[in-house]
Coordinates of C-alpha atoms in Angstrom, one line a residue:
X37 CA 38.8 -20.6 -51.5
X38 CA 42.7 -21.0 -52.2
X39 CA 43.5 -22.6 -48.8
X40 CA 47.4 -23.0 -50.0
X41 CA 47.4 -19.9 -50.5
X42 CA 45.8 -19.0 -47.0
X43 CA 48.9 -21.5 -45.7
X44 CA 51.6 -19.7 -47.4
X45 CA 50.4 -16.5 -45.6
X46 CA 51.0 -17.8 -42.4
X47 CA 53.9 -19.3 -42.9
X48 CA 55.6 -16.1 -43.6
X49 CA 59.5 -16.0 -42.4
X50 CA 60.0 -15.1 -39.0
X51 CA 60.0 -10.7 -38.7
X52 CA 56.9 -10.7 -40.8
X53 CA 54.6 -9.1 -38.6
X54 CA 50.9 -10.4 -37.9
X55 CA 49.9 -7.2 -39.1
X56 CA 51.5 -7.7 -42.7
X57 CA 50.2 -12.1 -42.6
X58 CA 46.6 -10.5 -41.8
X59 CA 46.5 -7.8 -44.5
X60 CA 47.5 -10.5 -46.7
X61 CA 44.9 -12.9 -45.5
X62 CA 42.4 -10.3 -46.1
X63 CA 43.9 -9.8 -49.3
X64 CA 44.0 -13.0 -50.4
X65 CA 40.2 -14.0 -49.1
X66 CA 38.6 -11.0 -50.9
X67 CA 40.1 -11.8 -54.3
X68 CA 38.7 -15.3 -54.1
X69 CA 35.5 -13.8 -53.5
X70 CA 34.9 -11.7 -56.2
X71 CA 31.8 -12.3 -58.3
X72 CA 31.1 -15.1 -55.5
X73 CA 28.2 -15.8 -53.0
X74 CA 28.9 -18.1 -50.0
X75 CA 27.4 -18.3 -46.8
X76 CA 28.7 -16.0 -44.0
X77 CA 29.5 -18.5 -41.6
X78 CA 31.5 -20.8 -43.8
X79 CA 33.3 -17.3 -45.5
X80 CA 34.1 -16.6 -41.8
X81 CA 35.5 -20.0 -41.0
X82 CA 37.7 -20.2 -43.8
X83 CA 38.8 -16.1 -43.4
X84 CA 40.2 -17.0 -39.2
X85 CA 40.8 -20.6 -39.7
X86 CA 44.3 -20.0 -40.9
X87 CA 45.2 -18.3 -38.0
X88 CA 46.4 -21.7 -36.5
X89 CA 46.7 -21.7 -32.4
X90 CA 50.4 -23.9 -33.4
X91 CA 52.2 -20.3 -34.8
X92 CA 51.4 -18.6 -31.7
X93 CA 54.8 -18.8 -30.0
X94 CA 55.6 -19.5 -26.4
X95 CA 52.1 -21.8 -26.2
X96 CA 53.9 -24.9 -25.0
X97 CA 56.2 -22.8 -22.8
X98 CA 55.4 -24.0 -19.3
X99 CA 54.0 -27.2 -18.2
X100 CA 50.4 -27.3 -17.2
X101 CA 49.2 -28.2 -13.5
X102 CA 45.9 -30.6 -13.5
X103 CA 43.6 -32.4 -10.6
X104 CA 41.7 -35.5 -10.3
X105 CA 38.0 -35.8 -9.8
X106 CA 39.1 -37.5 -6.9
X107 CA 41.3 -34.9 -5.1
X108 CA 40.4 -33.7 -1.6
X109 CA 40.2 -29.9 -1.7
X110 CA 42.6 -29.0 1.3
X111 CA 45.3 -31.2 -1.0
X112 CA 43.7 -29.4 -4.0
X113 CA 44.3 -25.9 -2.7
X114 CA 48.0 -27.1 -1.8
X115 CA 48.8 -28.2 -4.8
X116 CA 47.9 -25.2 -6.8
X117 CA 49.1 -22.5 -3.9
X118 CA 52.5 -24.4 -4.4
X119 CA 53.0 -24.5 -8.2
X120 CA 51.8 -20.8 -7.9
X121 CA 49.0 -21.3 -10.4
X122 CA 45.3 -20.1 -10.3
X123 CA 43.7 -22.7 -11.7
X124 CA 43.7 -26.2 -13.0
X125 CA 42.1 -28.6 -15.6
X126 CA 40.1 -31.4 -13.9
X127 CA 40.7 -34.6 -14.9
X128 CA 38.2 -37.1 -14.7
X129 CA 39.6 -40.8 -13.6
X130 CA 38.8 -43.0 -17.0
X131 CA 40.4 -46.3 -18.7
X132 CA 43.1 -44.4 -21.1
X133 CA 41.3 -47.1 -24.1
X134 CA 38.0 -45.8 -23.8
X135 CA 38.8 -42.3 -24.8
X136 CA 40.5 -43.2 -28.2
X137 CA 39.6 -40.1 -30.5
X138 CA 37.6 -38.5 -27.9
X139 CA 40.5 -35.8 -25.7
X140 CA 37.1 -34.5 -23.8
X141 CA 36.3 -37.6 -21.8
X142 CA 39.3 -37.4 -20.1
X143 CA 39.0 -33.6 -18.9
X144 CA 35.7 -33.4 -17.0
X145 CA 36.3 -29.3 -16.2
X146 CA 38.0 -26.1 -15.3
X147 CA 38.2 -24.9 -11.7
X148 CA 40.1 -22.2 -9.9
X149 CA 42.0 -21.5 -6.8
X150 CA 40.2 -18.6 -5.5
X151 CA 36.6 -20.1 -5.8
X152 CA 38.2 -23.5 -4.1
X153 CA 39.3 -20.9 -1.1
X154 CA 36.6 -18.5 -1.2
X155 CA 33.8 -21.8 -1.1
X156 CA 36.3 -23.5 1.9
X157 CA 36.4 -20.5 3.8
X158 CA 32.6 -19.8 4.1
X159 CA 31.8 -23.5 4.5
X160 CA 34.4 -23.2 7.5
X161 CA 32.3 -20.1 9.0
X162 CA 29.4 -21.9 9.1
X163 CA 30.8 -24.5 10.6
X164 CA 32.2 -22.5 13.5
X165 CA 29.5 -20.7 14.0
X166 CA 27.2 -23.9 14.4
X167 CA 29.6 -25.1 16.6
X168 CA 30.7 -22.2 18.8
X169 CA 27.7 -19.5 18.0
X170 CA 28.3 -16.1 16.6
X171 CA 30.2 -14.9 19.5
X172 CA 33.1 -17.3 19.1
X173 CA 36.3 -16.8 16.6
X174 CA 38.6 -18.6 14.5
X175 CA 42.3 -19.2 16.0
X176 CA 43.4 -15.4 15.4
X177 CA 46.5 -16.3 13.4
X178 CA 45.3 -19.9 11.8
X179 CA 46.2 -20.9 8.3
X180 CA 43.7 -21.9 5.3
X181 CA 45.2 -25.3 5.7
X182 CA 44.9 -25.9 9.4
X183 CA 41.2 -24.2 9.6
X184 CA 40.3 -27.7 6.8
X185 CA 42.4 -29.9 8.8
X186 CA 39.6 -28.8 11.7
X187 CA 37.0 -29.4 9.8
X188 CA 37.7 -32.6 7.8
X189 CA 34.3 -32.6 6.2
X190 CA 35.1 -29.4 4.4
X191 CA 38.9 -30.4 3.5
X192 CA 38.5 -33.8 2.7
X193 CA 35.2 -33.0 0.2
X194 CA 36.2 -34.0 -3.2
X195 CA 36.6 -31.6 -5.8
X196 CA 34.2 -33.8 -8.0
X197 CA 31.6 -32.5 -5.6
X198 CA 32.1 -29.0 -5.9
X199 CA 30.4 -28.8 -9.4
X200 CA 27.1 -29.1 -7.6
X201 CA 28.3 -25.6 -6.3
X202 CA 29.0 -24.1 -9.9
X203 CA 32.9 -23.7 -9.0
X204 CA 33.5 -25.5 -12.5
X205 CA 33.9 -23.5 -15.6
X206 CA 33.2 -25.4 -18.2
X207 CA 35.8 -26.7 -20.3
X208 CA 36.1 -26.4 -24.1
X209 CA 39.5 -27.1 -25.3
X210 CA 41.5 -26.7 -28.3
X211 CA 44.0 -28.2 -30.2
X212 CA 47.0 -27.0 -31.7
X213 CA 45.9 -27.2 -35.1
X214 CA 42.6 -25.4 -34.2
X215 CA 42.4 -21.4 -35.1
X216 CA 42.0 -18.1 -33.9
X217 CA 38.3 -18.9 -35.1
X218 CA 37.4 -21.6 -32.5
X219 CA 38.5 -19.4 -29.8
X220 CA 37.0 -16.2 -30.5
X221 CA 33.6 -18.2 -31.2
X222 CA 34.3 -20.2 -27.3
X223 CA 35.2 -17.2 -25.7
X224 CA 32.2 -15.1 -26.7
X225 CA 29.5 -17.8 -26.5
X226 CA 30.3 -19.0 -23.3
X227 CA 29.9 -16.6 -20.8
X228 CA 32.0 -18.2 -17.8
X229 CA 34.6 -19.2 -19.9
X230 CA 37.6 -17.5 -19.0
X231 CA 40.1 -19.1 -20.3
X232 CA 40.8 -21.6 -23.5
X233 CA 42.5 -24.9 -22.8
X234 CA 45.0 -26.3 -25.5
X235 CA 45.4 -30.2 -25.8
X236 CA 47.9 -32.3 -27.3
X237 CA 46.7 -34.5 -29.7
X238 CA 48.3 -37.4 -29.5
X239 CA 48.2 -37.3 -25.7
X240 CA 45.3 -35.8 -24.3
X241 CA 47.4 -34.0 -21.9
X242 CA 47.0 -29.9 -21.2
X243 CA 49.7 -28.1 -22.6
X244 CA 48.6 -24.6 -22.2
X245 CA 46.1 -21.9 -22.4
X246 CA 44.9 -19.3 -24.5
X247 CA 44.2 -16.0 -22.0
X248 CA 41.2 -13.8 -22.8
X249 CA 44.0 -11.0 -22.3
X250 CA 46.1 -13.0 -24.9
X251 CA 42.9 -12.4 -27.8
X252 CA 43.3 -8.5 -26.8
X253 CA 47.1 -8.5 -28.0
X254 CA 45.9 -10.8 -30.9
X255 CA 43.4 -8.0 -32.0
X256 CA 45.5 -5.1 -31.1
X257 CA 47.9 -6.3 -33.9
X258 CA 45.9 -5.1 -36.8
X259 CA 45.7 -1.7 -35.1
X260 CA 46.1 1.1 -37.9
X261 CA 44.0 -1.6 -40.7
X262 CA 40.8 0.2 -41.6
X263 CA 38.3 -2.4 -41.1
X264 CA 39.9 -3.0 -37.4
X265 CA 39.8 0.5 -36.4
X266 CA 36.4 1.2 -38.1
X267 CA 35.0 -0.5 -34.4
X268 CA 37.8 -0.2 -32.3
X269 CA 37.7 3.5 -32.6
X270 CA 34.0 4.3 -31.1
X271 CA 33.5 5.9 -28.2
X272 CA 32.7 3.1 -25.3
X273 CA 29.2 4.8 -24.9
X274 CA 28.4 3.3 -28.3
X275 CA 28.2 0.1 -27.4
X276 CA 26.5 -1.8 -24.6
X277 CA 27.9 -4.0 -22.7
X278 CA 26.7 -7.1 -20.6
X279 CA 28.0 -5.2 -16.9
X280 CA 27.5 -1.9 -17.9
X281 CA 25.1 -0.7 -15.2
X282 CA 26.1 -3.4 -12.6
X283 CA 29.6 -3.0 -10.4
X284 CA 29.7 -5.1 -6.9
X285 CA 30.8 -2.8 -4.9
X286 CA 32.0 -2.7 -0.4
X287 CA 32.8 0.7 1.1
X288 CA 36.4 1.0 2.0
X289 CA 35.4 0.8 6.0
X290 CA 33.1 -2.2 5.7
X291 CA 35.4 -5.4 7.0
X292 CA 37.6 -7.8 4.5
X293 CA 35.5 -10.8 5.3
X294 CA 32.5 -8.8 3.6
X295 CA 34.1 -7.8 0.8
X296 CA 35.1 -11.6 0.5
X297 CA 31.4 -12.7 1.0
X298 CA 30.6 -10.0 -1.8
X299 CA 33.2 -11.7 -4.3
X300 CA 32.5 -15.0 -3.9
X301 CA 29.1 -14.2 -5.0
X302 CA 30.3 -11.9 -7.4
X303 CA 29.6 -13.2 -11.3
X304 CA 32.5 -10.7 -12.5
X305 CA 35.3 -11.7 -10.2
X306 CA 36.0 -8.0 -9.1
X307 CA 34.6 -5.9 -6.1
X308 CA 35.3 -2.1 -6.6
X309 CA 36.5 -0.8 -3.0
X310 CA 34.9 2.8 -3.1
X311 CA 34.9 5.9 -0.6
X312 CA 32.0 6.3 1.3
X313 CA 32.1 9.8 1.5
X314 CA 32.1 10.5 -2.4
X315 CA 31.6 7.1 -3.7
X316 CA 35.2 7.2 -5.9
X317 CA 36.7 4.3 -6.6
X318 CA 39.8 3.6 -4.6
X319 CA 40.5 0.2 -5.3
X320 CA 39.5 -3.4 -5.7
X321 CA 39.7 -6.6 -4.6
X322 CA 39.9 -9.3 -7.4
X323 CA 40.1 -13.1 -7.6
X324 CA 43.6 -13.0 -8.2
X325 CA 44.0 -11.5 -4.7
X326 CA 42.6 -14.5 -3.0
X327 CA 45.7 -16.1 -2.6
X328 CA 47.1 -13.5 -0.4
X329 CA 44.4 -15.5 2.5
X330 CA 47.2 -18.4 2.1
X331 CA 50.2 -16.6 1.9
X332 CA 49.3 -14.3 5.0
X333 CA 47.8 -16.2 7.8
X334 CA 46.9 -12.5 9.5
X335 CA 45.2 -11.0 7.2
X336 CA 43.3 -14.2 6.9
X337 CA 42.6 -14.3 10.8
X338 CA 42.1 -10.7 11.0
X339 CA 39.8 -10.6 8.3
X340 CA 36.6 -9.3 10.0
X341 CA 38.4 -6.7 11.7
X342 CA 40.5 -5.8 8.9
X343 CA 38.6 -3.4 6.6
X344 CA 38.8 -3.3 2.5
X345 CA 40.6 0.0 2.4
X346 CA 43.2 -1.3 4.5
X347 CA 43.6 -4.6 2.7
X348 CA 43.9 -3.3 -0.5
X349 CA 47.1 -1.5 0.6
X350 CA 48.9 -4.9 2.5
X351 CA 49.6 -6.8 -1.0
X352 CA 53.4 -8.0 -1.2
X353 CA 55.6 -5.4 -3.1
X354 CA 55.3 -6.4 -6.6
X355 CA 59.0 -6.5 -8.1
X356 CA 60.1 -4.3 -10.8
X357 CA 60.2 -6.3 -14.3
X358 CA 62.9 -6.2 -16.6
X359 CA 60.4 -6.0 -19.7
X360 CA 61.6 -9.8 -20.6
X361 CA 57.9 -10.9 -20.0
X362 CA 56.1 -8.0 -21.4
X363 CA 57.9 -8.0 -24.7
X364 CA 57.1 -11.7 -24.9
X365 CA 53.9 -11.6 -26.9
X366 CA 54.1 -15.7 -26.7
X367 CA 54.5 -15.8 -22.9
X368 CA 51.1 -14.4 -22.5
X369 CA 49.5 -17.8 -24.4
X370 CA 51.1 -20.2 -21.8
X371 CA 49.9 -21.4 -18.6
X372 CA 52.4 -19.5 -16.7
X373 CA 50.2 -16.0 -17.6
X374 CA 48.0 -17.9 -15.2
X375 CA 50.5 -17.4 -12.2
X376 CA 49.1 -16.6 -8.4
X377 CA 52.3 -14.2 -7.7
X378 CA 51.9 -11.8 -10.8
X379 CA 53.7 -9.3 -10.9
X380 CA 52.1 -7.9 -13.9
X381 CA 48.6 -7.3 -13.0
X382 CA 47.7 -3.7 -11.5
X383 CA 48.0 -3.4 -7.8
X384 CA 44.2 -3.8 -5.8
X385 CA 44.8 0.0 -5.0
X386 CA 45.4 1.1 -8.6
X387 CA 42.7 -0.5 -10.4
X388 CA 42.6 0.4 -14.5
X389 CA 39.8 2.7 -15.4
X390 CA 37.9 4.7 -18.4
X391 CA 35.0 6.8 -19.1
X392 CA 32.5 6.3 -21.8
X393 CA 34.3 9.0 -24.1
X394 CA 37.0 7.3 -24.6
X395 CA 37.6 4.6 -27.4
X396 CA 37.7 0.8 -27.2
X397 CA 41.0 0.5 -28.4
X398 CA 42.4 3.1 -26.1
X399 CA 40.6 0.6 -23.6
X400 CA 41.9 -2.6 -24.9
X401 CA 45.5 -0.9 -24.7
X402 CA 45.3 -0.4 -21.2
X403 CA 44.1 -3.7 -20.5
X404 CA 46.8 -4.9 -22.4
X405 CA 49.3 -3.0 -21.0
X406 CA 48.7 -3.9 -17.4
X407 CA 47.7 -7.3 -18.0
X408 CA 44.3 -6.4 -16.2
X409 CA 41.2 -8.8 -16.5
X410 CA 38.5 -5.5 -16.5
X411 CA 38.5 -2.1 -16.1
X412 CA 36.0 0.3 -14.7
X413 CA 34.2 2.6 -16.3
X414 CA 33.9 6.0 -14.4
X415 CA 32.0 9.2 -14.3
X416 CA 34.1 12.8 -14.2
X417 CA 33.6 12.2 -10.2
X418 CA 35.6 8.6 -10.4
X419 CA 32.3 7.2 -9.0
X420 CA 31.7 3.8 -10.6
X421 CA 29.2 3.7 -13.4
X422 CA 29.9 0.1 -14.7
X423 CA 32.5 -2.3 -15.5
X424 CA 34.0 -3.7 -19.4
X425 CA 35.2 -6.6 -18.9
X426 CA 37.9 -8.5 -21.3
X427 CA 35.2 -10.7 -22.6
X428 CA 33.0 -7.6 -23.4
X429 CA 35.9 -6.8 -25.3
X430 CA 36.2 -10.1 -27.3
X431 CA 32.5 -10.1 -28.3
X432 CA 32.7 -6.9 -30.1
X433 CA 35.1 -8.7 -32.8
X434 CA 33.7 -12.1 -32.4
X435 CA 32.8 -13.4 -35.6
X436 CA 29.3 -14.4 -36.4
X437 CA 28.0 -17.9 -35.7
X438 CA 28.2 -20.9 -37.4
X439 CA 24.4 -20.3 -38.6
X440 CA 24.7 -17.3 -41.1
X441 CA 21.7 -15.9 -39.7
X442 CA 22.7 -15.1 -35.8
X443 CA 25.2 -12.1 -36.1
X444 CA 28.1 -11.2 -33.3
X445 CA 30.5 -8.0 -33.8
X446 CA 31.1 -6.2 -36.6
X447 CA 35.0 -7.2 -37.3
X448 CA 33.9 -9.5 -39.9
X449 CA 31.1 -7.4 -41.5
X450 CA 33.6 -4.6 -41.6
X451 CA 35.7 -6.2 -43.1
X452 CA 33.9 -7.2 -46.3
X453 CA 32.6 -3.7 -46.6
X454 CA 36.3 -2.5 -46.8
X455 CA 36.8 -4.3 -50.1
X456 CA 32.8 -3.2 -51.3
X457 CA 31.3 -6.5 -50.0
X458 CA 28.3 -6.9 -47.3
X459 CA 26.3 -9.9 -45.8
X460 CA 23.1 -9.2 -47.3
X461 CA 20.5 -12.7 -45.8
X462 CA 23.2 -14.5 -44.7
X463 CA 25.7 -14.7 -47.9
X464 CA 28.7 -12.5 -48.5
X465 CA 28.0 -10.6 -51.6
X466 CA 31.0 -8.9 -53.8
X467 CA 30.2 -6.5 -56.4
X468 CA 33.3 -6.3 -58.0

């Protein structure tokens, strides 16, 4: 393989489209493959591995937000509620010469706000209610941070501790010299991974993140190229997808503190709010709503009398853009896409939704477009009939594993048989 010439493709002058660097790169790859056998996995490495992480712009755009093993979670919730991000890297409390070489001793895991608040709140209710019996009630108009305050075996609990109640993710970083490759292979074999982290080098420090959304735009780039569209243009009820019969659900007159319960225990992040009269979807409650419990200290005491339907209407007004941040391909690879107050994400009354008819890519536009993490998928009635999430997205292009014999999507496969080759027991073969 010609890896120069791989370089030179992506070091195209700025104005040269991704569209025109991958063309080339699948130009370039196939001619160096005639008459050729190599194994799948290593053709595969060396087709995305010079798609290097560094061109993406805007990666290092914003400065990234970490915790300490150590951290007490009411100070843990503070600090991320106040730098207005939704999650943080957690950084484990080691002698800065014992990790020479090694960037993953120092970063231990991957944790978010809402799980922090979701896990403090329930901890706090059964506190209360051991104390006080069912019959009692929180201070009507407390905040999140006075309720831990209360109950300083909750607040003070170390964020080190909360692993034993799965609120990690794990953590897999990247570097900036790592590819397109190494994320599409994390992101698809790693099932709670929602997010890639990039590290510096030299440092070991976070400097940003690679969004599952952010893959989507990636992909959608080579739009119109045959062996892109040959997947991306089947009918969603082709494929099957890992939540496609399961949705969590709360009617819209059930209380907020329900639907809360429901999401915390939700794997998907997402409860669909649905009519109880005809079971159509009219809205959702999402992780990335959690925050509105800080922000509003009456919904968050009201929340057993306030119902879903209601809730899902009291968001703050989202602003109006001025299309600065959605033209910004590169803004959407920092850690400021990972913002609490987003004003680009759909409102919880306006969730994004399909049916099975329509195509993947039409799918993956509309995720795109509204910066949505899922959408649901919908029967002619708007009932719920399952939910495509972005990382059921990713695995349908995820490249096949490092052993040649354990296959993912098709992008790659497709590929090759564009330019009359195929993966025939675990070697690309070219016939011309």
């Amino acid at each position: 393989m010609d890896f120069k010439k791989l370089e030179d493709v992506m070091r195209q002058p700025e104005g040269f489209s991704l569209v025109d660097k991958k063309e080339n790169l699948v130009s370039n790859f196939m001619a160096d493959q005639k008459h050729h056998q190599i194994d799948s996995g290593s053709a595969l490495q060396m087709f995305l591995d010079h798609i290097p992480i560094s061109s993406i712009p805007g990666i290092k755009s914003s400065p990234v937000v970490e915790l300490k093993i150590e951290d007490r979670v009411k100070d843990a919730i503070h600090l991320l509620f106040e730098k207005n991000v939704s999650g943080a890297p957690i950084a484990d409390v080691v002698d800065p010469d014992t990790i020479i070489g090694r960037f993953s001793d120092r970063y231990v895991g991957y944790i978010d706000l809402a799980g922090m608040v979701l896990w403090a709140l329930e901890e706090c209710e059964k506190a209360h209610m051991q104390t006080r019996g069912t019959d009692g009630d929180e201070n009507g108009k407390s905040s999140m941070f006075t309720m831990l305050e209360d109950n300083p075996q909750i607040g003070q609990t170390k964020v080190g501790e909360l692993a034993k109640s799965y609120l990690w993710d794990p953590f897999f970083p990247v570097h900036l010299d790592d590819t397109l490759f190494h994320v599409l292979l994390l992101l698809s074999n790693h099932h709670r991974l929602q997010v890639v982290p990039v590290i510096e080098r030299s440092s070991f420090q976070g400097i940003g993140f690679v969004t599952q959304n952010a893959v989507i735009q990636l992909l959608l780039q080579s739009s119109g190229l045959e062996w892109f569209d040959s997947i991306a243009d089947k009918a969603l009820s082709e494929f099957r997808f890992g939540n496609e019969e399961r949705v969590d659900l709360v009617y819209g007159d059930r209380s907020l503190a329900e639907a809360l319960h429901i999401l915390r225990e939700s794997r998907s992040g997402v409860v669909a709010v649905v009519n109880r009269e005809n079971n159509k979807v009219i809205g959702c409650i999402r992780n990335s709503d959690v925050y509105l419990l800080l922000e509003n200290n009456e919904i968050l005491g009201d929340r057993k009398r306030l119902t879903a339907g209601e809730f899902i209407h009291t968001e703050t007004a989202k602003e109006n853009s001025d299309g600065t941040f959605e033209r910004d391909l590169g803004a959407l690879f920092a850690a400021g896409a990972l913002q609490l107050r987003n004003n680009f994400l759909p409102k919880m009354d306006s969730p994004v939704s399909t049916k099975k008819s329509n195509t993947l890519k039409q799918a993956m536009k509309d995720l795109a477009e509204t910066k949505g993490c899922f959408c649901f998928l919908v029967n002619d009635a708007q009932q719920p009939a399952g939910l495509l999430t972005l990382r059921d997205v990713v695995i349908q292009f995820a490249p096949p594993c490092i052993d040649s014999n354990i296959h993912g999507g098709g992008f790659f496969e497709s590929a090759l048989e564009q330019t009359g080759c195929q993966v025939k027991n675990g070697t690309v073969i070219c016939d011309h």
